[in-house]
mmCIF file of C-alpha atoms in Angstrom:
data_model
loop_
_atom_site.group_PDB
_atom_site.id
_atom_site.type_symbol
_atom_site.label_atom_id
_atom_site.label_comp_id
_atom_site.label_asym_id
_atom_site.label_seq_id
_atom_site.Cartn_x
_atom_site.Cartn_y
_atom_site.Cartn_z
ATOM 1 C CA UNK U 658 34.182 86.891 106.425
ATOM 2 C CA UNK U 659 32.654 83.544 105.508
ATOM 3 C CA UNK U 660 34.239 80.882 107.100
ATOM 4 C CA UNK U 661 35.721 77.444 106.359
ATOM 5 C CA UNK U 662 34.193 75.393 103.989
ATOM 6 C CA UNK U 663 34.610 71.479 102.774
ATOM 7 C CA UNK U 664 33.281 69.756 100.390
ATOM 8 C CA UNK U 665 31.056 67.090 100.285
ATOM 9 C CA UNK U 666 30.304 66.729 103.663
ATOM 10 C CA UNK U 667 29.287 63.159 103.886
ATOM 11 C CA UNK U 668 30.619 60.472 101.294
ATOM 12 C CA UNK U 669 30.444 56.509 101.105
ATOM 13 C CA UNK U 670 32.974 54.436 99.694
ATOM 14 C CA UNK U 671 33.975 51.340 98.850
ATOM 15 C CA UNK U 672 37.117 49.567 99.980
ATOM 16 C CA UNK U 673 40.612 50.056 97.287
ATOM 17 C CA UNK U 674 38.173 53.502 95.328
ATOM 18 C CA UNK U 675 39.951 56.934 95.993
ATOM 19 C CA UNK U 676 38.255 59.931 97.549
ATOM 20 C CA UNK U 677 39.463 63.696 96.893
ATOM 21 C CA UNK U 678 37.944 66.729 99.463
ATOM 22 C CA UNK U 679 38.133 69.492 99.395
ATOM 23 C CA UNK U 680 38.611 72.709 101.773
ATOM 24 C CA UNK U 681 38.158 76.306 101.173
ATOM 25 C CA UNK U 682 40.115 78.577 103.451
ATOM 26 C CA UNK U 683 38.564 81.976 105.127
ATOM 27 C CA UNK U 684 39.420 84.379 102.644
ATOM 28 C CA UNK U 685 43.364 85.808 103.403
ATOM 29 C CA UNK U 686 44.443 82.618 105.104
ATOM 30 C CA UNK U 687 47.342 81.286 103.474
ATOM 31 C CA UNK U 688 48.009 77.923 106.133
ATOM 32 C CA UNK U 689 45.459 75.432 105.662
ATOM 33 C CA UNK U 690 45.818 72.312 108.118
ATOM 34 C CA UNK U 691 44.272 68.910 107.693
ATOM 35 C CA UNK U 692 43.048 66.416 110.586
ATOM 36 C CA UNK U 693 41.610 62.717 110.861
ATOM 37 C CA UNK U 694 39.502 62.441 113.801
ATOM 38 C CA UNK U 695 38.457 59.076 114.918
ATOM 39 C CA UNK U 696 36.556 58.546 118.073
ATOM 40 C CA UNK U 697 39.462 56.184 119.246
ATOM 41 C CA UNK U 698 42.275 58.492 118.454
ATOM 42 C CA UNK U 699 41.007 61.567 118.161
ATOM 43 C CA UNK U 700 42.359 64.435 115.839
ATOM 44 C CA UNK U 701 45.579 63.418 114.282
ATOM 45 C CA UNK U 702 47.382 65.854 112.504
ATOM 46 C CA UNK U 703 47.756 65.086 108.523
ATOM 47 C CA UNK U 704 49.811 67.522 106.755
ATOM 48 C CA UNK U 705 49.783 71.567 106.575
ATOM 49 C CA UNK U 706 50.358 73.532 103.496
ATOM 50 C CA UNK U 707 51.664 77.184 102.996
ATOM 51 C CA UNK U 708 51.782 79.323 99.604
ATOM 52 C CA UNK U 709 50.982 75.873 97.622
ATOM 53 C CA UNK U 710 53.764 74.024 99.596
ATOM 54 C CA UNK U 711 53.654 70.906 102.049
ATOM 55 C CA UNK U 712 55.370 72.982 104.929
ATOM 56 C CA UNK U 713 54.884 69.593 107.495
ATOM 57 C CA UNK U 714 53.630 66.345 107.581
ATOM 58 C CA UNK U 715 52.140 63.901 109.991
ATOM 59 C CA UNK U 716 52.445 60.300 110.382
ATOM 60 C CA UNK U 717 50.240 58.945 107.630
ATOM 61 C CA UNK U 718 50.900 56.523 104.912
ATOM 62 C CA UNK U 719 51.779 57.586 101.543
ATOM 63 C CA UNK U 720 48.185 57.099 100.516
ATOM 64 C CA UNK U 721 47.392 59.942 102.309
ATOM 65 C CA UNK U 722 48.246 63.165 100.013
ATOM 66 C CA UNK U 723 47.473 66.720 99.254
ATOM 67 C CA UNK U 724 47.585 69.538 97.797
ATOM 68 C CA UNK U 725 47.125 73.348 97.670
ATOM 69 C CA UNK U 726 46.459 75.900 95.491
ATOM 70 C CA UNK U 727 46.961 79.694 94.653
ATOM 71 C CA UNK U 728 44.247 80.345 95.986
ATOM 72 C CA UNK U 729 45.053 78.923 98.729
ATOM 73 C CA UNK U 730 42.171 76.385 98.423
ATOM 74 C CA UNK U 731 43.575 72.519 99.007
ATOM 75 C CA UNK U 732 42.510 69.111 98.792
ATOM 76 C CA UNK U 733 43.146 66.057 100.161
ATOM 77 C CA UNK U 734 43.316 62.658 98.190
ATOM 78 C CA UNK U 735 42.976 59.131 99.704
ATOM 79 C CA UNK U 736 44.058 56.399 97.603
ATOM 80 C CA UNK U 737 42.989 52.891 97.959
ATOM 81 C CA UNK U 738 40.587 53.194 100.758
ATOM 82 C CA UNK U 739 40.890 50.638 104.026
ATOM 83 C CA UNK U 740 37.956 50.135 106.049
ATOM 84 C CA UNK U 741 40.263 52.173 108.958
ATOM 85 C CA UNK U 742 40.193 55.344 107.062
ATOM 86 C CA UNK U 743 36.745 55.721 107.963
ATOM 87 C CA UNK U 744 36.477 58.941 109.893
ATOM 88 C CA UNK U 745 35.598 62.872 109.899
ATOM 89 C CA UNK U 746 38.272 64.498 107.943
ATOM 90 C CA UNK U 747 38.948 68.416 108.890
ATOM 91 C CA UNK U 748 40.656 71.256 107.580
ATOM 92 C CA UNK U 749 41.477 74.142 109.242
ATOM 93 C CA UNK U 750 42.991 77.878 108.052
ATOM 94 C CA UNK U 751 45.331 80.140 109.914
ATOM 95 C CA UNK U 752 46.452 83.727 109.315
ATOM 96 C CA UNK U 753 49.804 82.296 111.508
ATOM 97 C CA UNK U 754 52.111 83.390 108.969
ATOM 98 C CA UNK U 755 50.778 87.166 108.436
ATOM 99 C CA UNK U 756 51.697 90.586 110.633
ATOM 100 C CA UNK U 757 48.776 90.161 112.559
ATOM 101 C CA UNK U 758 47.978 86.911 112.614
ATOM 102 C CA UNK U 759 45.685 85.504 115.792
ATOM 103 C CA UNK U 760 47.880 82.311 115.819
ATOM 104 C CA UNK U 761 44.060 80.810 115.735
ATOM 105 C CA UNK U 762 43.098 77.781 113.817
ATOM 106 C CA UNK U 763 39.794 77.911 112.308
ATOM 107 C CA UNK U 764 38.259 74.456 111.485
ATOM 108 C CA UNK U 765 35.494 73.426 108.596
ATOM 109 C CA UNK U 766 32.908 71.299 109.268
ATOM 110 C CA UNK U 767 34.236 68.212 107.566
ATOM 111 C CA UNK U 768 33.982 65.655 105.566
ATOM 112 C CA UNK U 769 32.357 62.404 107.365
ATOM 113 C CA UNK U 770 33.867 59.849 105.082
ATOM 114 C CA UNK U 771 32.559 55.925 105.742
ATOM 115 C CA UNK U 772 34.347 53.129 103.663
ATOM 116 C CA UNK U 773 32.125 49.904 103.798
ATOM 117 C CA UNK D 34 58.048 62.530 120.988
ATOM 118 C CA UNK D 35 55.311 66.087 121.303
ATOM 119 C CA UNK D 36 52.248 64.824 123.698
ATOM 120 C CA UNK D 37 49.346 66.110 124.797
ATOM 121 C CA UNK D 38 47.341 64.644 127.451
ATOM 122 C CA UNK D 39 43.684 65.494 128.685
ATOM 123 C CA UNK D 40 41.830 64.488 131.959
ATOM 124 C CA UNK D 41 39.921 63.396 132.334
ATOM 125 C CA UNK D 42 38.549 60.949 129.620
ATOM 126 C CA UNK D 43 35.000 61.470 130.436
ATOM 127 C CA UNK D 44 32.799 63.736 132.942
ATOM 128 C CA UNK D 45 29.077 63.739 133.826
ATOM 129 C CA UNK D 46 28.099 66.521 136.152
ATOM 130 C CA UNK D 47 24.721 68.461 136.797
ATOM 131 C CA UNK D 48 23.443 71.687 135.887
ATOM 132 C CA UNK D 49 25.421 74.513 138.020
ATOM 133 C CA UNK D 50 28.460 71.791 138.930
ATOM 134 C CA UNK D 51 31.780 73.495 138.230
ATOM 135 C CA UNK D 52 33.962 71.206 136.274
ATOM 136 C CA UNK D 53 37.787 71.715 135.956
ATOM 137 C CA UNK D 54 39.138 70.165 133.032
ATOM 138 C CA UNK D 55 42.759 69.409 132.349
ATOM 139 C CA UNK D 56 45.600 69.409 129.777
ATOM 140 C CA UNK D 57 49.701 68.402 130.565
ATOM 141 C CA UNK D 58 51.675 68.628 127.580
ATOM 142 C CA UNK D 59 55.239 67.830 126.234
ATOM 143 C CA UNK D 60 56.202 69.712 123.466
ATOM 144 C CA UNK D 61 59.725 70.594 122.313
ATOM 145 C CA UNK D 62 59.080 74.325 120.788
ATOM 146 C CA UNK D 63 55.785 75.682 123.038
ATOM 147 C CA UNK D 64 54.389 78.367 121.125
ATOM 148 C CA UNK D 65 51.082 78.541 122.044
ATOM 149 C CA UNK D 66 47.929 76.714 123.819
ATOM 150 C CA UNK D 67 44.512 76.515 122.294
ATOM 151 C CA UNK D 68 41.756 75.436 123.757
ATOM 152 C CA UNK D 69 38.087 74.199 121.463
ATOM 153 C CA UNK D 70 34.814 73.203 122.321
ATOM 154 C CA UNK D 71 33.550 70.468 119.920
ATOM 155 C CA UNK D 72 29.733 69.668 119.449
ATOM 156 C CA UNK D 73 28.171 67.664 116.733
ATOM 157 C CA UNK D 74 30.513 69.708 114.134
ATOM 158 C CA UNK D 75 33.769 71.479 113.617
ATOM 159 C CA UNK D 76 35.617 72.035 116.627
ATOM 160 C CA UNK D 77 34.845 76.071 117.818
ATOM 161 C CA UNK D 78 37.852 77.985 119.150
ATOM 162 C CA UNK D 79 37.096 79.102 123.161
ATOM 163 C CA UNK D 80 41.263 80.556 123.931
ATOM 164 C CA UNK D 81 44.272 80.806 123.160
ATOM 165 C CA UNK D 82 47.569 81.498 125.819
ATOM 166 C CA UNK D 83 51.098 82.027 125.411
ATOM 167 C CA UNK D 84 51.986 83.679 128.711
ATOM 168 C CA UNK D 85 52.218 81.493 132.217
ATOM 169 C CA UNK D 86 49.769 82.749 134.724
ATOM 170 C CA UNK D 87 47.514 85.119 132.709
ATOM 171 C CA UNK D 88 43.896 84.055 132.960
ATOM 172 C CA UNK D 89 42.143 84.071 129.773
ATOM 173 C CA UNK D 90 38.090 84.517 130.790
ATOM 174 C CA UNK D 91 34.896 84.602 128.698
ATOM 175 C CA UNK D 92 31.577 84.314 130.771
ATOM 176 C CA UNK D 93 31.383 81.085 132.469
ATOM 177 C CA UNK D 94 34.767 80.054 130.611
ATOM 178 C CA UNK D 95 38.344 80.602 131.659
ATOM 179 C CA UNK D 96 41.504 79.360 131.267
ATOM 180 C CA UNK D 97 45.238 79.283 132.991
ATOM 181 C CA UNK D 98 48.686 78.591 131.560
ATOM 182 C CA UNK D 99 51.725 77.381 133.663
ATOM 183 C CA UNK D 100 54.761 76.912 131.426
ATOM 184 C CA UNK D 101 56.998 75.672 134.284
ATOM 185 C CA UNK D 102 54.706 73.216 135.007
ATOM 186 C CA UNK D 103 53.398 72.408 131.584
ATOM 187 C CA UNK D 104 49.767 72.283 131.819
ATOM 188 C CA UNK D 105 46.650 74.500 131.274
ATOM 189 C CA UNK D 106 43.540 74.350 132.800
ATOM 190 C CA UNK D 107 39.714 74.894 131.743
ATOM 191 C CA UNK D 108 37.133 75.766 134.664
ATOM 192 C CA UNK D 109 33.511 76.256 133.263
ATOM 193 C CA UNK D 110 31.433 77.460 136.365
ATOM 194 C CA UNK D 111 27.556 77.468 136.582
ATOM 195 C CA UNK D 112 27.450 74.470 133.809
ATOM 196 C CA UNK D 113 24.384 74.336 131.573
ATOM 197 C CA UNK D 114 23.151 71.320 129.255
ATOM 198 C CA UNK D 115 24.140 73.238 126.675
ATOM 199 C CA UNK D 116 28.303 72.898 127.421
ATOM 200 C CA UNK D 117 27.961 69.455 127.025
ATOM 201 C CA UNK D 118 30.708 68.745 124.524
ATOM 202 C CA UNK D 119 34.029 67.778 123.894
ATOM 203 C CA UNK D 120 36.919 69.750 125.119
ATOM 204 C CA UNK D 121 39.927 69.346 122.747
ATOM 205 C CA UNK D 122 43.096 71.263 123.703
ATOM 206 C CA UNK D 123 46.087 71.693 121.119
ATOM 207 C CA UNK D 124 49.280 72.988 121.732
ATOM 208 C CA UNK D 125 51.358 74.747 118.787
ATOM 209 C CA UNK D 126 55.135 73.583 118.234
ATOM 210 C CA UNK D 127 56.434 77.009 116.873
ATOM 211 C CA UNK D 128 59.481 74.490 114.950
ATOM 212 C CA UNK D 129 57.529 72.073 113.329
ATOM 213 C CA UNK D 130 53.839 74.353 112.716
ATOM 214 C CA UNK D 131 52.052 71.397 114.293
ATOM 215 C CA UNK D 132 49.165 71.647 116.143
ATOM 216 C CA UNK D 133 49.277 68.469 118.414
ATOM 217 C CA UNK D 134 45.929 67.512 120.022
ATOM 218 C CA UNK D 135 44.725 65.969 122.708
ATOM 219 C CA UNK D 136 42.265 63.376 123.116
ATOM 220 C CA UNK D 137 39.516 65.197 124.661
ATOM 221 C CA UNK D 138 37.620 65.867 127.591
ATOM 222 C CA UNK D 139 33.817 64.911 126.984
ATOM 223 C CA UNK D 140 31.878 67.087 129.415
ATOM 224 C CA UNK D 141 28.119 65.731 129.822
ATOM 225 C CA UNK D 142 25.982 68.147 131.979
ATOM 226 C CA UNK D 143 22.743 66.492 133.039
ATOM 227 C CA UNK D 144 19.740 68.875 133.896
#
């Protein structure tokens, strides 16, 4: 099975401009999970979805959004970029939810966003 | 609030050193403990444990979970430059679907 993919995998932006990625699941994942990782604060959790809903959400302002789709594909929208957003965003895909699910999280290779 | 804690921060040992890395955690619905190993990219899965006490092994790798005392452990043995990386350990809340990570362990291993 091909593996996790995101898309584009480096990007430079400008402070207040918007930024959508994007993350492919491994094919018959349903969960797809998005991090922030920042070398002071390491991965923080962003918001899961399930069958095209937000099933949990982490502690990110409301400029921080997402979405998924039937195909289980999601992205993730920053608006009005801050210098602090700077970071490499991940996604990750689970079979959690399915009979015989691994319970394993599978991660991309991100999106390295810099906001100058 | 859910927590997980790594130590240590940072370790620099030499080829063959064993290194035992750590992770306490305080999470309200344990479901599961995953450990990763994290080079230049996307964080690679090394094991996962639900059970207290079972060792988890893969070559030079292993891993123990205590539930009553809330931590895991990760003992690499025989260390090569090529385990230099970070360790990232995650713990799954089975009534919220979060993963909650740690900070990290970054393992250097100097020839």
């Amino acid at each position: 099975k091909a593996g996790v993919t995101q898309t584009p995998r480096y990007l430079i932006k400008t402070r207040g401009q918007q930024v959508t990625l994007s993350c492919s699941p491994i094919s018959g994942h349903r969960s797809v999970s998005w991090y922030q990782q920042t070398p002071g604060q390491g991965l923080q959790f962003l918001f899961e979805y399930f069958s095209e809903t937000q099933r949990n959400k982490g502690n990110f302002p409301g400029r921080f959004s997402g979405r998924q789709f039937s195909n289980s594909r999601s992205e993730m929208n920053v608006s009005t970029l801050e210098l602090g957003d700077s970071a490499l965003y991940l996604c990750a895909s689970s079979d959690r939810d399915s009979l015989a699910s691994t319970d394993t999280q599978y991660f991309g290779p991100g999106t390295r966003l810099t906001v100058l | 609030e859910d927590k997980v804690v790594q130590s240590p921060l940072s370790l620099v040992v030499h080829e063959g050193d064993t290194v035992t890395l750590n992770c306490s955690y305080e999470v309200t619905n344990f479901r599961s403990l995953l450990w990763y190993k994290q080079e230049k990219k996307a964080p690679t899965f090394l094991f996962m444990l639900t059970s207290s006490g079972i060792e988890k092994k893969s070559g030079r790798l292993s891993s123990i979970l205590d539930k009553k005392e809330l931590f895991s452990i990760l003992n690499i043995t025989a260390t090569q430059t090529g385990d230099s990386a970070i360790y990232l350990c995650a713990v799954e809340d089975s009534g919220t679907y979060k993963y909650i990570f740690g900070t990290g362990t970054r393992l250097k291993v100097l020839a």
